[in-house]
C-alpha positions as a LaTeX table, in Angstrom:
\begin{tabular}{lrrr}
\hline
Residue & $x$ (\AA) & $y$ (\AA) & $z$ (\AA) \\
\hline
Met1 & 32.58 & $-16.95$ & 21.13 \\
Glu2 & 29.54 & $-16.54$ & 23.31 \\
Asn3 & 31.34 & $-14.76$ & 26.08 \\
Ile4 & 32.88 & $-12.13$ & 23.60 \\
Ile5 & 29.49 & $-11.52$ & 22.07 \\
Lys6 & 27.85 & $-11.07$ & 25.45 \\
Val7 & 30.44 & $-8.58$ & 26.53 \\
Lys8 & 29.67 & $-6.60$ & 23.28 \\
Gln9 & 25.91 & $-6.94$ & 23.71 \\
Tyr10 & 26.20 & $-5.69$ & 27.37 \\
Glu11 & 28.28 & $-2.68$ & 26.27 \\
Leu12 & 25.69 & $-1.89$ & 23.79 \\
Thr13 & 22.92 & $-1.84$ & 26.56 \\
Leu14 & 24.91 & 0.87 & 28.36 \\
His15 & 25.05 & 3.27 & 25.24 \\
Pro16 & 24.05 & 6.72 & 26.35 \\
Val17 & 21.46 & 7.14 & 23.62 \\
Tyr18 & 19.08 & 5.24 & 25.92 \\
Ala19 & 19.21 & 7.88 & 28.52 \\
Thr20 & 17.49 & 10.17 & 26.11 \\
Phe21 & 14.34 & 8.19 & 25.86 \\
Ser22 & 12.75 & 10.21 & 28.77 \\
Asn23 & 12.06 & 12.81 & 26.10 \\
Leu24 & 9.34 & 12.33 & 23.46 \\
Glu25 & 11.14 & 14.35 & 20.80 \\
Ala26 & 14.21 & 12.19 & 21.32 \\
Ile27 & 12.18 & 8.97 & 20.90 \\
Arg28 & 10.72 & 10.32 & 17.58 \\
His29 & 14.26 & 11.25 & 16.47 \\
Phe30 & 15.50 & 7.70 & 17.35 \\
Met31 & 12.69 & 6.04 & 15.49 \\
Gly32 & 13.50 & 7.94 & 12.43 \\
Tyr33 & 16.80 & 6.06 & 12.27 \\
His34 & 15.75 & 2.74 & 13.84 \\
Val35 & 13.01 & 2.18 & 11.33 \\
Phe36 & 15.65 & 1.31 & 8.69 \\
Ala37 & 17.23 & $-1.25$ & 11.08 \\
Val38 & 13.63 & $-2.74$ & 11.46 \\
Trp39 & 13.43 & $-2.85$ & 7.52 \\
Asp40 & 16.86 & $-4.37$ & 6.88 \\
Phe41 & 16.26 & $-7.05$ & 9.49 \\
Met42 & 13.97 & $-8.69$ & 6.96 \\
Ser43 & 16.73 & $-9.18$ & 4.45 \\
Leu44 & 18.82 & $-11.08$ & 6.87 \\
Leu45 & 15.83 & $-13.24$ & 7.71 \\
Lys46 & 15.01 & $-13.79$ & 4.03 \\
Ser47 & 18.58 & $-14.71$ & 3.37 \\
Leu48 & 18.43 & $-17.46$ & 6.16 \\
Gln49 & 15.13 & $-18.71$ & 4.70 \\
Ile50 & 16.68 & $-19.01$ & 1.27 \\
His51 & 19.73 & $-20.76$ & 2.58 \\
Leu52 & 18.01 & $-23.01$ & 5.10 \\
Thr53 & 14.67 & $-23.86$ & 3.62 \\
Cys54 & 13.46 & $-24.44$ & 0.05 \\
Val55 & 11.91 & $-21.41$ & $-1.73$ \\
Thr56 & 12.53 & $-22.62$ & $-5.34$ \\
Leu57 & 10.63 & $-24.88$ & $-7.74$ \\
Pro58 & 10.51 & $-27.74$ & $-7.87$ \\
Trp59 & 10.57 & $-28.17$ & $-4.10$ \\
Arg60 & 13.27 & $-30.25$ & $-2.55$ \\
Pro61 & 13.68 & $-31.34$ & 1.16 \\
Ser62 & 16.05 & $-28.98$ & 3.06 \\
Pro63 & 19.45 & $-30.69$ & 4.06 \\
Tyr64 & 19.13 & $-29.04$ & 7.46 \\
Pro65 & 17.28 & $-30.39$ & 10.51 \\
Ala66 & 13.45 & $-29.92$ & 10.52 \\
Glu67 & 13.80 & $-28.01$ & 13.74 \\
Met68 & 15.97 & $-25.37$ & 12.17 \\
Val69 & 13.67 & $-25.09$ & 9.12 \\
Arg70 & 10.68 & $-24.69$ & 11.46 \\
Leu71 & 12.51 & $-21.98$ & 13.47 \\
Ile72 & 13.25 & $-19.89$ & 10.38 \\
Asn73 & 9.63 & $-20.37$ & 9.03 \\
Gln74 & 8.26 & $-19.54$ & 12.38 \\
Ile75 & 10.18 & $-16.16$ & 12.56 \\
Val76 & 9.26 & $-15.34$ & 8.95 \\
Leu77 & 5.53 & $-15.96$ & 9.72 \\
Gly78 & 5.83 & $-13.80$ & 12.88 \\
Glu79 & 7.71 & $-10.98$ & 11.19 \\
Glu80 & 5.75 & $-10.80$ & 7.88 \\
Ser81 & 2.26 & $-11.71$ & 9.16 \\
Asp82 & 1.79 & $-11.59$ & 12.96 \\
Val83 & $-1.48$ & $-10.26$ & 14.37 \\
Asp84 & $-2.25$ & $-6.99$ & 15.82 \\
Phe85 & $-4.16$ & $-6.42$ & 19.09 \\
Asn86 & $-7.39$ & $-6.86$ & 17.09 \\
Gly87 & $-6.32$ & $-10.13$ & 15.60 \\
Asn88 & $-5.64$ & $-8.63$ & 12.13 \\
Pro89 & $-2.65$ & $-9.96$ & 10.17 \\
Val90 & 0.09 & $-7.43$ & 9.96 \\
Ser91 & 3.90 & $-7.39$ & 9.61 \\
His92 & 6.11 & $-6.18$ & 12.43 \\
Phe93 & 7.48 & $-3.57$ & 10.01 \\
Asp94 & 4.04 & $-2.15$ & 9.34 \\
Leu95 & 3.38 & $-2.20$ & 13.11 \\
Tyr96 & 6.48 & $-0.09$ & 13.64 \\
Leu97 & 5.35 & 2.40 & 10.96 \\
Lys98 & 2.05 & 2.75 & 12.51 \\
Gly99 & 3.72 & 3.08 & 15.81 \\
Met100 & 5.74 & 6.04 & 14.43 \\
Glu101 & 2.59 & 7.78 & 13.24 \\
Glu102 & 0.95 & 7.36 & 16.50 \\
Ile103 & 3.65 & 9.27 & 18.45 \\
Gly104 & 4.15 & 11.83 & 15.55 \\
Ala105 & 7.45 & 10.56 & 14.43 \\
Asp106 & 8.23 & 11.42 & 10.64 \\
Thr107 & 7.83 & 8.51 & 8.26 \\
Thr108 & 8.54 & 10.54 & 5.17 \\
Leu109 & 12.16 & 9.24 & 4.53 \\
Ile110 & 11.31 & 5.59 & 4.97 \\
Arg111 & 8.26 & 5.75 & 2.78 \\
Lys112 & 10.11 & 7.59 & 0.00 \\
Phe113 & 12.90 & 5.01 & 0.27 \\
Leu114 & 10.51 & 2.12 & 0.01 \\
Lys115 & 9.10 & 3.74 & $-3.21$ \\
Thr116 & 12.34 & 4.59 & $-4.83$ \\
Gly117 & 14.96 & 2.36 & $-3.41$ \\
Asp118 & 17.23 & 5.53 & $-3.21$ \\
Phe119 & 19.75 & 4.78 & $-0.50$ \\
Thr120 & 20.81 & 8.40 & $-0.43$ \\
Leu121 & 17.49 & 8.97 & 1.48 \\
Ile122 & 18.68 & 7.00 & 4.44 \\
Pro123 & 20.30 & 9.13 & 7.12 \\
Asp124 & 23.96 & 8.79 & 7.73 \\
Gly125 & 24.66 & 6.06 & 10.23 \\
Ala126 & 21.56 & 4.21 & 9.36 \\
Arg127 & 22.73 & 3.88 & 5.78 \\
Glu128 & 26.09 & 2.42 & 6.64 \\
Phe129 & 24.22 & $-0.08$ & 8.93 \\
Val130 & 21.71 & $-1.08$ & 6.19 \\
Glu131 & 24.43 & $-1.33$ & 3.47 \\
His132 & 26.53 & $-3.62$ & 5.81 \\
Asn133 & 23.68 & $-5.92$ & 6.62 \\
Leu134 & 22.41 & $-6.10$ & 2.91 \\
Gln135 & 26.12 & $-7.10$ & 1.90 \\
Val136 & 26.05 & $-9.85$ & 4.44 \\
Ala137 & 22.61 & $-10.99$ & 3.41 \\
Gln138 & 23.38 & $-11.13$ & $-0.27$ \\
Lys139 & 27.02 & $-12.17$ & $-0.29$ \\
Gly140 & 27.87 & $-13.55$ & 3.10 \\
Asn141 & 28.55 & $-17.18$ & 4.22 \\
Ile142 & 25.49 & $-18.73$ & 5.80 \\
Val143 & 27.37 & $-18.69$ & 9.15 \\
Glu144 & 28.02 & $-14.96$ & 8.77 \\
Val145 & 24.31 & $-14.36$ & 7.96 \\
Ala146 & 23.17 & $-16.37$ & 10.90 \\
Ala147 & 25.56 & $-14.70$ & 13.39 \\
Ser148 & 24.59 & $-11.23$ & 12.15 \\
Phe149 & 20.90 & $-12.09$ & 12.52 \\
Phe150 & 21.06 & $-13.83$ & 15.86 \\
Phe151 & 23.72 & $-11.67$ & 17.52 \\
Gly152 & 23.49 & $-8.36$ & 15.87 \\
Arg153 & 19.77 & $-7.49$ & 16.28 \\
Glu154 & 18.56 & $-5.92$ & 19.47 \\
Lys155 & 18.69 & $-8.47$ & 21.98 \\
Leu156 & 19.22 & $-7.25$ & 25.47 \\
Ile157 & 16.78 & $-4.29$ & 25.20 \\
Pro158 & 13.75 & $-4.79$ & 27.45 \\
Asp159 & 15.01 & $-1.82$ & 29.57 \\
Met160 & 15.16 & 0.40 & 26.60 \\
Phe161 & 11.63 & $-0.47$ & 25.55 \\
Thr162 & 10.35 & $-0.17$ & 29.15 \\
Ser163 & 11.84 & 3.45 & 29.29 \\
Ile164 & 10.07 & 4.39 & 26.03 \\
Val165 & 6.80 & 2.95 & 27.33 \\
Glu166 & 7.12 & 4.81 & 30.57 \\
Thr167 & 7.67 & 8.19 & 28.71 \\
Leu168 & 4.70 & 7.57 & 26.43 \\
Lys169 & 2.45 & 7.07 & 29.50 \\
Arg170 & 3.82 & 10.01 & 31.25 \\
Glu171 & 3.18 & 12.22 & 28.24 \\
Asn172 & $-0.25$ & 10.76 & 27.84 \\
Ile173 & 0.48 & 9.70 & 24.32 \\
Glu174 & $-2.12$ & 7.19 & 22.85 \\
Ala175 & 0.32 & 4.67 & 21.34 \\
Lys176 & $-1.45$ & 1.36 & 21.47 \\
Thr177 & 0.15 & $-0.04$ & 18.30 \\
Phe178 & 3.62 & 1.06 & 19.22 \\
Ile179 & 3.34 & $-0.39$ & 22.87 \\
Tyr180 & 1.93 & $-3.61$ & 21.37 \\
Tyr181 & 4.93 & $-3.80$ & 19.00 \\
Leu182 & 7.39 & $-3.23$ & 21.88 \\
Glu183 & 5.66 & $-5.85$ & 24.16 \\
Arg184 & 5.48 & $-8.42$ & 21.30 \\
His185 & 9.16 & $-8.13$ & 20.58 \\
Ile186 & 10.03 & $-8.50$ & 24.35 \\
Glu187 & 7.81 & $-11.61$ & 24.45 \\
Val188 & 9.30 & $-13.17$ & 21.42 \\
Asp189 & 13.03 & $-12.41$ & 22.19 \\
Ala190 & 12.61 & $-13.80$ & 25.72 \\
Gly191 & 10.64 & $-16.89$ & 24.49 \\
Glu192 & 11.73 & $-19.72$ & 22.35 \\
His193 & 13.33 & $-17.78$ & 19.44 \\
Gly194 & 16.39 & $-16.76$ & 21.35 \\
Pro195 & 17.46 & $-20.30$ & 22.49 \\
Leu196 & 16.49 & $-22.01$ & 19.21 \\
Ala197 & 18.41 & $-19.30$ & 17.20 \\
Leu198 & 21.54 & $-19.94$ & 19.24 \\
Lys199 & 21.03 & $-23.81$ & 18.83 \\
Ala200 & 20.81 & $-23.23$ & 14.97 \\
Leu201 & 23.87 & $-21.29$ & 14.96 \\
Asp202 & 25.67 & $-23.97$ & 17.06 \\
Tyr203 & 24.58 & $-26.44$ & 14.42 \\
Leu204 & 26.00 & $-24.44$ & 11.52 \\
Thr205 & 29.27 & $-23.98$ & 13.14 \\
Gln206 & 29.64 & $-27.72$ & 14.12 \\
Asn207 & 32.28 & $-26.87$ & 16.68 \\
Asp208 & 34.61 & $-26.03$ & 13.83 \\
Pro209 & 37.08 & $-23.41$ & 15.11 \\
His210 & 37.17 & $-21.72$ & 11.65 \\
Leu211 & 33.36 & $-21.45$ & 11.45 \\
Glu212 & 33.20 & $-20.36$ & 15.04 \\
Lys213 & 35.79 & $-17.59$ & 14.35 \\
Leu214 & 33.76 & $-16.58$ & 11.26 \\
Ala215 & 30.52 & $-16.40$ & 13.34 \\
Gln216 & 32.30 & $-14.41$ & 16.10 \\
Asp217 & 33.77 & $-11.93$ & 13.70 \\
Ala218 & 30.34 & $-11.43$ & 11.84 \\
Gly219 & 28.62 & $-11.01$ & 15.36 \\
Val220 & 31.11 & $-8.57$ & 16.64 \\
Lys221 & 31.04 & $-6.52$ & 13.47 \\
Ser222 & 27.24 & $-6.53$ & 13.44 \\
Leu223 & 27.25 & $-5.17$ & 17.09 \\
Asp224 & 29.86 & $-2.56$ & 16.23 \\
Met225 & 27.74 & $-1.35$ & 13.41 \\
Arg226 & 24.74 & $-1.16$ & 15.74 \\
Lys227 & 26.78 & 0.97 & 18.05 \\
Ser228 & 27.81 & 3.25 & 15.20 \\
Leu229 & 24.09 & 3.58 & 14.38 \\
Trp230 & 23.35 & 4.58 & 18.04 \\
Asp231 & 26.32 & 7.00 & 18.08 \\
Gln232 & 24.92 & 8.83 & 14.98 \\
Val233 & 21.43 & 9.02 & 16.60 \\
Leu234 & 23.03 & 10.57 & 19.61 \\
Tyr235 & 25.29 & 12.95 & 17.75 \\
Thr236 & 22.42 & 14.26 & 15.68 \\
Leu237 & 20.08 & 14.71 & 18.67 \\
Pro238 & 19.43 & 18.51 & 19.38 \\
Lys239 & 20.76 & 19.39 & 22.85 \\
Lys240 & 17.52 & 21.04 & 23.71 \\
Trp241 & 15.95 & 17.51 & 23.86 \\
Ile242 & 18.44 & 16.37 & 26.53 \\
Arg243 & 17.67 & 16.65 & 30.18 \\
Glu244 & 20.13 & 18.79 & 32.05 \\
Asp245 & 20.66 & 15.98 & 34.65 \\
Ser246 & 21.40 & 13.28 & 32.07 \\
His247 & 25.08 & 13.96 & 31.80 \\
Leu248 & 25.20 & 13.50 & 28.08 \\
Glu249 & 26.67 & 16.92 & 27.09 \\
Ala250 & 30.16 & 15.26 & 26.61 \\
Ser251 & 28.69 & 12.74 & 24.31 \\
Leu252 & 27.20 & 15.41 & 22.15 \\
Val253 & 30.37 & 17.45 & 21.59 \\
\hline
\end{tabular}
């Protein structure tokens, strides 16, 4: 299972959309789509918290190992109430919104969506991605939720983040919040969360071939949905924002 997922993840790191991040306008365009993926990530996380910990009254001990319960609660703590560079509590989603504003990316659609819940406001590509993840979060088996969460989120993207940071510095863009957000995610993904998350999924599948196949299918589907999202970002990117030497013209036809 892991080998198939790794191949999919590696293929995703080669997506041509990453080559557009040398252009500030392209980064702004990308963030207008990606912000919805940042938002819907929390629904998968909350689904895991509901399944693996106790969030009902009266409280009852979780049937899962304390290590797994701790992992989920740690991730929730960090995502919902991390600290910014001044030590003030803030969610990673709010950090991302502030980062968008710092570099001049449009937050109108995501803010309208948060107020109205109107899914028609979400751009094509991002909407299908969000709807898929919400379906998994609300109706999926716990193994499917865990696989979508652990495998389907951006995992092998330090290079992508690095190229964005390089562009911001080159353009002399003051983006302290956004850079902090990127560096925090690189730090967290490369730290204990990744190995512990895989350990938790291994526990849920229990070496059961049926459950492992369920996890594999969910992980592959989630990565395919991510690719479709990146495809849509690329296809809707104005050609004037693409460097002539980037060889992306064929991808935009």
